[in-house]
Short mmCIF file of C-alpha atoms in Angstrom, two decimals:
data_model
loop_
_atom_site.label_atom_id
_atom_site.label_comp_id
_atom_site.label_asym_id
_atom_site.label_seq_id
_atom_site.Cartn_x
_atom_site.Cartn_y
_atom_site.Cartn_z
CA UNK A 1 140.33 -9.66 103.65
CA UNK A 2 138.27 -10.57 106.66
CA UNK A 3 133.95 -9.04 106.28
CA UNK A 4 132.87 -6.36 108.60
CA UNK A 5 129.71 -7.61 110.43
CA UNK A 6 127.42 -5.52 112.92
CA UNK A 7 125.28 -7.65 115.36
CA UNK A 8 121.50 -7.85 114.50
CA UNK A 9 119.41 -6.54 116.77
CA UNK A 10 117.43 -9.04 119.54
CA UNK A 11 113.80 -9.56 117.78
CA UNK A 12 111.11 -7.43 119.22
CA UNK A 13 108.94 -10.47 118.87
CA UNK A 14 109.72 -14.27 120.05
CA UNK A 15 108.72 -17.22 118.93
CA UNK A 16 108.10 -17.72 115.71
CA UNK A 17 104.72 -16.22 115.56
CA UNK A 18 102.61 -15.78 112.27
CA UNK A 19 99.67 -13.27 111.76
CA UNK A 20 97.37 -15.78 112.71
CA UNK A 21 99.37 -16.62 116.30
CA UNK A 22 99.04 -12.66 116.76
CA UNK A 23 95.44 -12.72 116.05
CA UNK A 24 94.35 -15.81 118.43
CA UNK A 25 97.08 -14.99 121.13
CA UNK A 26 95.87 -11.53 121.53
CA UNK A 27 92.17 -12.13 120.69
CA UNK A 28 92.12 -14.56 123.09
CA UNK A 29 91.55 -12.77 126.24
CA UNK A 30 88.61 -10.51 124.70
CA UNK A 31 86.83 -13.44 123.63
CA UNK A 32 87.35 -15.89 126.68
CA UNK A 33 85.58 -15.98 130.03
CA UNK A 34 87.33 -13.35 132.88
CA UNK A 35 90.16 -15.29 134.42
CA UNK A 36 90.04 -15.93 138.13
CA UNK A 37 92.62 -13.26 138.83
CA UNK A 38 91.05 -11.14 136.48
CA UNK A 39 87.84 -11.45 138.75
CA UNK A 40 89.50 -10.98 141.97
CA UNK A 41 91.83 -7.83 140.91
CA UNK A 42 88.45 -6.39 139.40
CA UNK A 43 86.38 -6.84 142.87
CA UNK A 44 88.83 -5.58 144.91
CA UNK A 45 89.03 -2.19 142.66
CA UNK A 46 85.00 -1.94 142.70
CA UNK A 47 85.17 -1.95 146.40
CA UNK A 48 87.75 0.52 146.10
CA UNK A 49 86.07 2.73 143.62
CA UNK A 50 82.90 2.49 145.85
CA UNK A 51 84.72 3.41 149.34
CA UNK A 52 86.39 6.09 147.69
CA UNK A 53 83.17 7.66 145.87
CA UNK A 54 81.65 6.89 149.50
CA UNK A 55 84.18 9.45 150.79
CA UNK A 56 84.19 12.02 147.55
CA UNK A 57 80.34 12.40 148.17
CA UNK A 58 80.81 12.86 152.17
CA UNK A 59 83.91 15.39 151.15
CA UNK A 60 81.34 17.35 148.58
CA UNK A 61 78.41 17.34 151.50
CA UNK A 62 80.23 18.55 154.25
CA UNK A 63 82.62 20.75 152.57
CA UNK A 64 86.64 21.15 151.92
CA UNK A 65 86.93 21.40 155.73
CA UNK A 66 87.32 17.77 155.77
CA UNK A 67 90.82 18.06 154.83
CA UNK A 68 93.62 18.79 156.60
CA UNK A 69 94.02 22.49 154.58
CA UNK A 70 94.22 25.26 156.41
CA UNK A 71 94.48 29.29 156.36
CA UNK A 72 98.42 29.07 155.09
CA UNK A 73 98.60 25.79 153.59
CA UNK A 74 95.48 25.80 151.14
CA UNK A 75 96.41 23.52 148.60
CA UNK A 76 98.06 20.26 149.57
CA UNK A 77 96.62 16.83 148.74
CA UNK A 78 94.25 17.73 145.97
CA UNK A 79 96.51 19.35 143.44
CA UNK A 80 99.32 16.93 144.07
CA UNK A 81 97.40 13.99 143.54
CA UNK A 82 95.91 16.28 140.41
CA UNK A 83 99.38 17.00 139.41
CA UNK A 84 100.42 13.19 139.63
CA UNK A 85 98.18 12.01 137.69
CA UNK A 86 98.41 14.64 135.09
CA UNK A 87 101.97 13.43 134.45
CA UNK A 88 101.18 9.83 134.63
CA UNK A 89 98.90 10.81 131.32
CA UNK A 90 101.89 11.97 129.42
CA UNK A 91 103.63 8.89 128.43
CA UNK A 92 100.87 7.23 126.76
CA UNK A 93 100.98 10.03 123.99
CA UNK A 94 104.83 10.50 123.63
CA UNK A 95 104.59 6.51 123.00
CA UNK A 96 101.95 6.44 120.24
CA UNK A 97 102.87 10.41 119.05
CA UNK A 98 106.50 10.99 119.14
CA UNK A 99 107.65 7.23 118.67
CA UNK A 100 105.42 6.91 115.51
CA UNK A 101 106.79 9.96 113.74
CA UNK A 102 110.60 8.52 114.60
CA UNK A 103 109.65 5.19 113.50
CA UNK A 104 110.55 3.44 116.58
CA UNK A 105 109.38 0.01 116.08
CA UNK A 106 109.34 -0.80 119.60
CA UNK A 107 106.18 1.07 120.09
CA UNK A 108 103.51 -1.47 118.59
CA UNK A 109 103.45 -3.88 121.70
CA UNK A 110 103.21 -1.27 124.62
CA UNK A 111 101.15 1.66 122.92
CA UNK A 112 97.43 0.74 123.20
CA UNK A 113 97.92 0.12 126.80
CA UNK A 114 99.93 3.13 127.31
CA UNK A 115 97.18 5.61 125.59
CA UNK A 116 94.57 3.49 128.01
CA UNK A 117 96.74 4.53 130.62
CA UNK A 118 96.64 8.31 129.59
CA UNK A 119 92.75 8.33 129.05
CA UNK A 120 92.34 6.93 132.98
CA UNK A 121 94.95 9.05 134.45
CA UNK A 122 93.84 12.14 133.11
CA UNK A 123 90.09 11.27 134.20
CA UNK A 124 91.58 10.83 137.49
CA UNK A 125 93.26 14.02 137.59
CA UNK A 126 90.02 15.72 136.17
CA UNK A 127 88.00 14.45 139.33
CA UNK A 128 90.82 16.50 141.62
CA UNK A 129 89.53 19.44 139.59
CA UNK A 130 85.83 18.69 140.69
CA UNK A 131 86.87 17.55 144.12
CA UNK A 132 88.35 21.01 145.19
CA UNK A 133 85.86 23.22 143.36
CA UNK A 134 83.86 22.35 146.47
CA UNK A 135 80.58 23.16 144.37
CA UNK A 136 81.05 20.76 141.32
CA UNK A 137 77.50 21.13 140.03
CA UNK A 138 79.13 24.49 138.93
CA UNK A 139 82.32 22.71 137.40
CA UNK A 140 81.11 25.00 134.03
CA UNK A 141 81.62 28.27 135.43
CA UNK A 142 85.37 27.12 134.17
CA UNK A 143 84.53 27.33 130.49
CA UNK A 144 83.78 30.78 128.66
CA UNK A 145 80.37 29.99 127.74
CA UNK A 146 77.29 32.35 126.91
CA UNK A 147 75.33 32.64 130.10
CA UNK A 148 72.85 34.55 131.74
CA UNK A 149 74.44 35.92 134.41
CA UNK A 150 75.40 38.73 132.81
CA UNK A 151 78.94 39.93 131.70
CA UNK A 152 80.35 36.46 133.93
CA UNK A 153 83.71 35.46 131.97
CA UNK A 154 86.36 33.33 133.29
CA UNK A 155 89.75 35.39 134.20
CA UNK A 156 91.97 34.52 130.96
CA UNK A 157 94.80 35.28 132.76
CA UNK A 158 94.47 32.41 135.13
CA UNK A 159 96.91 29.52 134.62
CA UNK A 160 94.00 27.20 135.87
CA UNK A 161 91.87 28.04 133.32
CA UNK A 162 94.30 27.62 130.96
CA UNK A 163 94.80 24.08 133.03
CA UNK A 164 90.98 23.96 131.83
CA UNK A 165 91.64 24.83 127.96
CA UNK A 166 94.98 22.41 127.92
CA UNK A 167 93.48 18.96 129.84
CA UNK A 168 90.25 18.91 127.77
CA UNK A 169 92.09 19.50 124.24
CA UNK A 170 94.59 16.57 125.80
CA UNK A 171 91.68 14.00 126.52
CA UNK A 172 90.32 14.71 123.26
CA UNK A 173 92.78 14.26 120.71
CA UNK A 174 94.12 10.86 123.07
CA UNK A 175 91.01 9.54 123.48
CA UNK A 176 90.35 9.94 119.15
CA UNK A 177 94.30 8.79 118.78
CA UNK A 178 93.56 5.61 121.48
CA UNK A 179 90.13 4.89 119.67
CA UNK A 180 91.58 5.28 115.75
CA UNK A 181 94.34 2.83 116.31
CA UNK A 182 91.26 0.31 117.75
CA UNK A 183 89.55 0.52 114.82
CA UNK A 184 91.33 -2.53 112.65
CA UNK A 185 91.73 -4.47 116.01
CA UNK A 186 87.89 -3.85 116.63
CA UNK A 187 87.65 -4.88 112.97
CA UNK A 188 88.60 -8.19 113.63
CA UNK A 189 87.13 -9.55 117.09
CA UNK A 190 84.01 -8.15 115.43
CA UNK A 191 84.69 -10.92 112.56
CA UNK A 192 85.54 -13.67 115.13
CA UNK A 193 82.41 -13.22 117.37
CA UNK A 194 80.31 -15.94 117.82
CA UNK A 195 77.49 -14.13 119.16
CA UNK A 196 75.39 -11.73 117.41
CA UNK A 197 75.65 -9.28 120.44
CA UNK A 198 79.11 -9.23 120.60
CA UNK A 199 79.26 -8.95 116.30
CA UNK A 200 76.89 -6.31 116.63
CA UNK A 201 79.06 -3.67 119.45
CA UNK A 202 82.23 -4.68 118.10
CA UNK A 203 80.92 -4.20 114.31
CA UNK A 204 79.04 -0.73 115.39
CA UNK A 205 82.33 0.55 117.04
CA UNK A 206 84.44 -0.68 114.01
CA UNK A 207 82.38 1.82 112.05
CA UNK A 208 82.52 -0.30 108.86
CA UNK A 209 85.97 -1.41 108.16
CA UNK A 210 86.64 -3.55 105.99
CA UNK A 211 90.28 -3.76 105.62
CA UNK A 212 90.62 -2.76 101.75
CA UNK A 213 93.52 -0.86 100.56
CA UNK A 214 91.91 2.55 100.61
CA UNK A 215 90.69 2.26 104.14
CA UNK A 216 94.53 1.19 104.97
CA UNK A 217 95.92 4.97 103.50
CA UNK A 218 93.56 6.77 105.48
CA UNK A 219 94.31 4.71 108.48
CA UNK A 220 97.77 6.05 108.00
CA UNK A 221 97.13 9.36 106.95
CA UNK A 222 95.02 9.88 109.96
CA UNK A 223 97.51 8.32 112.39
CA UNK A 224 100.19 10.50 111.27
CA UNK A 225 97.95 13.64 111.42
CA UNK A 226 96.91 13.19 114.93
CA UNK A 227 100.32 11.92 115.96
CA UNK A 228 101.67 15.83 114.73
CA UNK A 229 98.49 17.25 116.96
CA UNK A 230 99.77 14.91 119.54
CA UNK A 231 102.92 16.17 119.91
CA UNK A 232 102.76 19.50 121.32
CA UNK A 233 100.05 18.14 123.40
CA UNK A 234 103.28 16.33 125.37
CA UNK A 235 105.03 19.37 125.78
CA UNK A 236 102.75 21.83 126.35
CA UNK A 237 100.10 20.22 128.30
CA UNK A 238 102.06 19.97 131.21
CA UNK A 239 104.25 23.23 130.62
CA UNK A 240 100.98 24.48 131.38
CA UNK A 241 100.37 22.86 134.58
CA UNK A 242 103.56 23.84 135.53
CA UNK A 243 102.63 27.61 135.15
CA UNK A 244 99.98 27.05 137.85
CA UNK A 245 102.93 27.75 140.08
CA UNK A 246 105.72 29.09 138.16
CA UNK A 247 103.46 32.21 137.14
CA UNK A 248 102.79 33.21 141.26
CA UNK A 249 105.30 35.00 143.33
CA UNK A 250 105.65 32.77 145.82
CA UNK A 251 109.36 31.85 146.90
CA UNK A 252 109.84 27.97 145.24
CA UNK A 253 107.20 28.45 142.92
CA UNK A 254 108.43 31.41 141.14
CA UNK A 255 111.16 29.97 138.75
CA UNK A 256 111.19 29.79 135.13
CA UNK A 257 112.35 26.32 135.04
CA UNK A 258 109.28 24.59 136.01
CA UNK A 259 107.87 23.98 132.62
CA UNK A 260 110.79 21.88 131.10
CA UNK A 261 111.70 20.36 134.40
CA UNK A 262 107.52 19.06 134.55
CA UNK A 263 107.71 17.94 131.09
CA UNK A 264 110.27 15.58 132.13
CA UNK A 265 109.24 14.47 135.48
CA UNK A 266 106.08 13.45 133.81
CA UNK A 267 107.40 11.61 131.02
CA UNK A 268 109.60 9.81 134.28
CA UNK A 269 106.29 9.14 136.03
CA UNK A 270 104.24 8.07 132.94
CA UNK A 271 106.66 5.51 132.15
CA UNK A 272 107.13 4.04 135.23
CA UNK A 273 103.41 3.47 135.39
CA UNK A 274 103.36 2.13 131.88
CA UNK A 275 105.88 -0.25 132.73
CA UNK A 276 104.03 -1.51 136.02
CA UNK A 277 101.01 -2.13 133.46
CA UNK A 278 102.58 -3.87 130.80
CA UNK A 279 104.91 -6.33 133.41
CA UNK A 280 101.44 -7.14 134.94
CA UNK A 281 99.84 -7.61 131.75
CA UNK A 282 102.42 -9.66 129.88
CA UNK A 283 102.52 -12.38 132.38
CA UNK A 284 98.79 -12.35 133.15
CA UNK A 285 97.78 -12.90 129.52
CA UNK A 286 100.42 -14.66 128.57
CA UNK A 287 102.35 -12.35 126.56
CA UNK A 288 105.66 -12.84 126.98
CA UNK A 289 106.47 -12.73 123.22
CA UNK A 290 104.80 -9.91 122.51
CA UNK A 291 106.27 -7.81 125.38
CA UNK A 292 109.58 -9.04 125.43
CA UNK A 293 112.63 -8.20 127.49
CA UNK A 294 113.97 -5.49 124.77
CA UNK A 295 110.62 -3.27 125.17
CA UNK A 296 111.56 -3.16 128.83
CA UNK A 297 114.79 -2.20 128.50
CA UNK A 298 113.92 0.46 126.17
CA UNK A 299 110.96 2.03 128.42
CA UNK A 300 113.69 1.70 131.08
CA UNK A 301 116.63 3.79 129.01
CA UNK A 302 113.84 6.47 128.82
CA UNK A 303 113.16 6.25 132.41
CA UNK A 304 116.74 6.52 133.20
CA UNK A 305 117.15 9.89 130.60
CA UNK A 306 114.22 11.67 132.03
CA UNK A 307 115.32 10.76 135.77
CA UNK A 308 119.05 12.50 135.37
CA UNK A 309 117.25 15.45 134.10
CA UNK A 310 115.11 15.65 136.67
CA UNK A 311 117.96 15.31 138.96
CA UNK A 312 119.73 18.05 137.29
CA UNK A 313 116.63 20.14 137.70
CA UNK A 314 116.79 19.42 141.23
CA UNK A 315 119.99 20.74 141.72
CA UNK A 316 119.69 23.85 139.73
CA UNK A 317 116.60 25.23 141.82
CA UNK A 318 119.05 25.28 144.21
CA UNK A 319 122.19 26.88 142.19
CA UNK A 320 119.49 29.59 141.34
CA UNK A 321 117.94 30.20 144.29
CA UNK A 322 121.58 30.99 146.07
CA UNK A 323 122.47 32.92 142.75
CA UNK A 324 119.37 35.21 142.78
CA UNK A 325 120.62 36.69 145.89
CA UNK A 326 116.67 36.58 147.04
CA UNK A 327 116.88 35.38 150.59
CA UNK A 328 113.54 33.63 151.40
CA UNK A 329 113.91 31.87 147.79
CA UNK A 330 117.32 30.89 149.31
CA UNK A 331 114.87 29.92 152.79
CA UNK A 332 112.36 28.36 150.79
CA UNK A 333 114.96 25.45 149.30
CA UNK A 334 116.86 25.19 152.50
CA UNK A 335 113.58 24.67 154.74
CA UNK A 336 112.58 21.81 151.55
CA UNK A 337 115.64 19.92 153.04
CA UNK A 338 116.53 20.27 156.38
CA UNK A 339 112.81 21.67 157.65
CA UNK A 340 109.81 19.83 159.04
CA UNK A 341 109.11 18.36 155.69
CA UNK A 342 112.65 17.13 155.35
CA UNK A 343 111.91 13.63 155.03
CA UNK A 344 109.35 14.08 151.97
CA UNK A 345 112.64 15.63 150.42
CA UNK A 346 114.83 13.23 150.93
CA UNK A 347 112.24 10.29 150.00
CA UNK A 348 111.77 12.68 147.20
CA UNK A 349 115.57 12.63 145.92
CA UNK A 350 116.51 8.90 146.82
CA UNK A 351 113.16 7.91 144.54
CA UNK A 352 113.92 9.87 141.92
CA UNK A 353 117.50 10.29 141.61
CA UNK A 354 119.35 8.02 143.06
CA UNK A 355 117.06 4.73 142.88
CA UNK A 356 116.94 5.02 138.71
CA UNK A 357 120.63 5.34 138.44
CA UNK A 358 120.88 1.73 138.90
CA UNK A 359 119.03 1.00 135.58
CA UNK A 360 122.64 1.87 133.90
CA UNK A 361 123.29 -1.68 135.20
CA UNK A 362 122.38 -3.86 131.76
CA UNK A 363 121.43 -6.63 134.15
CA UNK A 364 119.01 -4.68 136.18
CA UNK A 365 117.44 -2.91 133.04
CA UNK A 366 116.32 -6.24 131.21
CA UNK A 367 115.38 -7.72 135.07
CA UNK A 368 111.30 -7.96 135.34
CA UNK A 369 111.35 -8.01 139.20
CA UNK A 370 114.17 -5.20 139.33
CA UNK A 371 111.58 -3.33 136.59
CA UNK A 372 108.64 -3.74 138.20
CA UNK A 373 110.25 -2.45 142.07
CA UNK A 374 112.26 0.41 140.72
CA UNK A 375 109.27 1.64 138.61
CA UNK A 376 106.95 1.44 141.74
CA UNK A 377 109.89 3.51 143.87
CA UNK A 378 109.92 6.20 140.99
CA UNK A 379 106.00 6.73 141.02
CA UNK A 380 106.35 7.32 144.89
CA UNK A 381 109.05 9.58 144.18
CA UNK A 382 107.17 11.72 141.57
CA UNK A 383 104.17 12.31 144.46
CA UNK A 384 106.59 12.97 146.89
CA UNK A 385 108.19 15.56 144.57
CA UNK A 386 104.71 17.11 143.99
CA UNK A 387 103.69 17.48 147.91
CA UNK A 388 106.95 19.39 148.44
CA UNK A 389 106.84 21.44 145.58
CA UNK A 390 103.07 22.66 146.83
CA UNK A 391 103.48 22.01 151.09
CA UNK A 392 106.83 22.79 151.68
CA UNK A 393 106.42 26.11 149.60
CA UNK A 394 103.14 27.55 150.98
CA UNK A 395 103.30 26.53 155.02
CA UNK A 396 106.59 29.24 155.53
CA UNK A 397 104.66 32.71 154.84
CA UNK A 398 106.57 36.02 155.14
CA UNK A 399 105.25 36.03 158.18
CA UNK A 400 106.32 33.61 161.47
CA UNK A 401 102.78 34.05 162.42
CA UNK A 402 101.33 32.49 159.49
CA UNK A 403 103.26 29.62 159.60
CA UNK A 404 101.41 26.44 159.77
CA UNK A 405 101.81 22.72 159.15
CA UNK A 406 99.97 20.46 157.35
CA UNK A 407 98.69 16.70 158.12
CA UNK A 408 96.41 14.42 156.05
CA UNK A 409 92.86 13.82 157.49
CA UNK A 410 91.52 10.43 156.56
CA UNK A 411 89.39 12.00 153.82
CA UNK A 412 92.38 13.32 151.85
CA UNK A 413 93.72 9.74 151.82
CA UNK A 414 90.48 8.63 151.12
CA UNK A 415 89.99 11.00 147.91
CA UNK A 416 93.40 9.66 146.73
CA UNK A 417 92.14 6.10 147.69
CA UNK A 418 89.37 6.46 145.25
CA UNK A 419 91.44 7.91 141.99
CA UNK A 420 93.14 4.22 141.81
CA UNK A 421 89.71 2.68 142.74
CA UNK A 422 88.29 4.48 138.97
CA UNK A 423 91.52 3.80 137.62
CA UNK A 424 91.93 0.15 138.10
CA UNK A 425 88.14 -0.61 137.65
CA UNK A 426 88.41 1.19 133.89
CA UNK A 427 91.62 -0.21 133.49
CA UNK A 428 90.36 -4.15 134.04
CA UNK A 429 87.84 -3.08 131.97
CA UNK A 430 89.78 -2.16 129.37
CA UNK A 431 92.29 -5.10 129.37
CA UNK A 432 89.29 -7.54 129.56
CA UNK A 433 87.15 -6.42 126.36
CA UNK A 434 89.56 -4.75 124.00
CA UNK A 435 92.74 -5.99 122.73
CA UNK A 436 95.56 -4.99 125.29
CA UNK A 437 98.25 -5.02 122.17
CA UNK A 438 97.76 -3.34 118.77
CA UNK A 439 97.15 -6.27 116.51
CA UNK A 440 97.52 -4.61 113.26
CA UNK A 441 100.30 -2.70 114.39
CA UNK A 442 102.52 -5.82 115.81
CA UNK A 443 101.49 -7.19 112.53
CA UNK A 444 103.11 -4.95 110.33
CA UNK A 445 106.52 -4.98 112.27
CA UNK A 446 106.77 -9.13 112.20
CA UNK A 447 108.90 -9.94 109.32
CA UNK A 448 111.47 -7.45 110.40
CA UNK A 449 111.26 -7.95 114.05
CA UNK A 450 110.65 -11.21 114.71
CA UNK A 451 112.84 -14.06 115.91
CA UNK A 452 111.93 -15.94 112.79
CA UNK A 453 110.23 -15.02 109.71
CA UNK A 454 106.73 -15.59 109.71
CA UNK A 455 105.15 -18.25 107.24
CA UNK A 456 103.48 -16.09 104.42
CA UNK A 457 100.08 -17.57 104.49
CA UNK A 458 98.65 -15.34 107.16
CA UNK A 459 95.90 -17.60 107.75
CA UNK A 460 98.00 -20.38 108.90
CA UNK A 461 98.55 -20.94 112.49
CA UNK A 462 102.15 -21.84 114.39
CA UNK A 463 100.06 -25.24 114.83
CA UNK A 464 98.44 -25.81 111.85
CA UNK A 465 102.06 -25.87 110.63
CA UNK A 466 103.07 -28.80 112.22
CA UNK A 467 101.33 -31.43 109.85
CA UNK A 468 102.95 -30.56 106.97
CA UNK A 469 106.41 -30.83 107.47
CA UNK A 470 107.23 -30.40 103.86
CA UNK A 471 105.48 -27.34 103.98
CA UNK A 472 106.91 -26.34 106.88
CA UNK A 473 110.17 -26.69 105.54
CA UNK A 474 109.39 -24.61 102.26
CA UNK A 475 108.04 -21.39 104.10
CA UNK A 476 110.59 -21.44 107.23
#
């Protein structure tokens, strides 16, 4: 009788690596002087972030008239880039919320930089909010507070203030989820410092952990507590954002589809951007078996999911807009393809819907350079699919008259220009003094997913290893 065997899965971590190699190899960058590269990618994004808030200021002193809006087309740039970035935000929490509660072990190595990710990107988004306010020193006006102006309440009914409501309650429960899970990591570059500056922040940010068994529950507890908060942030957060435009009559806008069909373009977007990070990251600190080929392949099975329902999303805007008999809904989708703005459409489709098909290829799924290109095509593709879901909509009125075209002035690009100025410069930031990769959380997945099992000492290095070769041979 021959024995049924099922192939083990490819480790999730390579290498041989032992809690100590986890600690120095991820410590290390946090604790060592700023690479060279590190120092060139992070002057190039100041200059960025200062030419952009350069422009931002000029845009706030002069007025909205420096863009390219006009009577008919009076949204464009500014809530597309707001509605980019918005999405980019979401896949940060459905990696540390939704993969936690289905235990997908996966996770650990690509979640702390993916909640960074969603803490920038929705900052970014938040500064389109201020930018076409106009008058941002009034940005507060947006919140029902007591004032004394008398009975001045915002309009409840307004999708944008529930825009308001829904991005704030996102930021804050990420920005607690991104910080709890840095506690333990925190923890422990406090208890490596060598300077009493550096013991001190990292120890006051720690907030007193000390690693005992109680502190561990409520580590857990907490985690899974604001990973079930977390989760209808993913869904609805963006459902929400899609009702900016689903709940108007305009023809294109008007469709109850929107909210799933945004839900899953931003999970498309957000993981294409995660994966951009991570590829960057892994070779620049030296990561390789931390970040291995199997997380990318799994980021890029999502990617490939969320893409063929945006594609099917695609093509049933247009199913409905012929069935609803409604002929300038029927205009509105015909003008998206063959109109003026026909080539955003068709940049918009071959991006992404035809581009991530070739990630059913096994090859190009677990290829880094193939990865990295197709991830960068999809990202275009989601702002492409925002601009004609806002431009191509509003610049056909009911009335030939009022039809109008827009075109970018150089302070719309320039506004964009400084959103991945603040992003990058936080982002460096980020990557250069906190741990990129959830130490305790890699830690806890390394005798089941690691090439080989670690030694059971955790204080013993890979290298310490080596001159004992009879203990060596014991423990491996």
């Amino acid at each position: 009788m021959s024995h049924v065997t099922s192939a083990v899965r490819a480790p999730l971590i390579t290498g041989g690596k032992t809690y100590a190699d986890v600690t120095e190899d991820i410590s290390r960058q946090v604790e060592g002087k700023p690479t060279r590269e590190w120092t060139i990618a992070f002057t190039i994004s100041v200059i960025v972030l200062l030419y952009g808030t350069a422009c931002v200021f000029w845009t706030w002193w002069e007025g909205l008239g420096v863009w390219g809006l006009n009577k008919t087309v009076g949204w464009a740039w500014d809530i597309t880039n707001f509605v980019w970035w918005v999405g980019i935000g979401h896949a940060g929490t459905l990696i540390s919320a939704i993969l936690l509660l289905f235990r997908q072990k996966w996770r650990t190595a690509v979640n702390r930089a993916a909640e960074a990710m969603t803490i920038f990107a929705v900052l970014c988004a938040a500064s389109f909010i201020l930018m076409h306010m106009g008058r941002p020193w009034l940005a507060y006006w947006a919140l029902p507070l007591p004032n004394t102006f008398g009975s001045l309440w915002v309009n409840f009914k307004s999708p944008l203030v529930w825009d308001v409501f829904a991005i704030s309650t996102y930021f804050t429960v990420s920005l607690v989820f991104w910080y709890m899970g840095l506690i333990p990591d925190l923890a422990t570059i406090r208890d490596r410092a060598r300077s009493k500056v550096s013991r001190y922040i990292y120890g006051a940010f720690a907030m007193g952990w000390n690693g005992s068994a109680k502190t561990w529950a409520r580590y857990e507890y907490m985690s899974l507590i604001l990973a079930g908060l977390s989760t209808p942030l993913v869904l609805s957060v963006h459902t929400i954002v899609s009702m900016d435009f689903a709940t108007s009559v305009i023809p294109g806008w008007h469709t109850t589809i929107f909210p799933p069909y945004f839900v899953a373009g931003a999970i498309f977007s957000g993981f294409a951007m995660v994966q951009n990070l991570v590829l960057i990251i892994r070779v620049v600190f030296k990561l390789e078996d931390y970040i291995t080929i199997e997380h990318i392949e799994s980021m890029n099975k999502v990617i490939t999911l969320t893409g063929s329902i945006v594609g099917v999303a695609y093509l049933t805007e247009f199913f409905i807009a012929w069935y609803s008999g409604v002929e300038f809904e029927s205009y509105a989708f015909i003008n998206r393809a063959t109109g003026p703005y026909w080539w955003a459409y068709w940049a918009m489709m071959t991006c992404n819907v035809i581009t991530p098909q070739l990630f059913w290829s096994r090859a190009i799924r677990r290829s880094i350079v193939w990865t990295f290109v197709l991830s960068v095509i999809v990202n275009i593709g989601m702002w492409f699919e925002r601009f004609v879901i806002i431009v191509t909509s509003l610049h056909r009125d009911y009335l030939p008259s009022s039809w109008a075209m827009f075109h970018p002035t150089l302070f719309d690009i320039s506004d964009y220009i400084f959103s991945f100025g603040f992003f990058f410069t936080l982002f460096l930031l980020f990557s250069k003094f906190l741990p990129v990769i959830n130490m305790a959380e890699v830690k806890t997945v390394i005798k089941s997913s690691s090439e080989k099992l670690p030694v059971s000492v955790s204080g013993v290095a890979k290298g310490e290893r080596v001159a004992n070769p009879t203990f060596n041979k014991d423990v491996e």
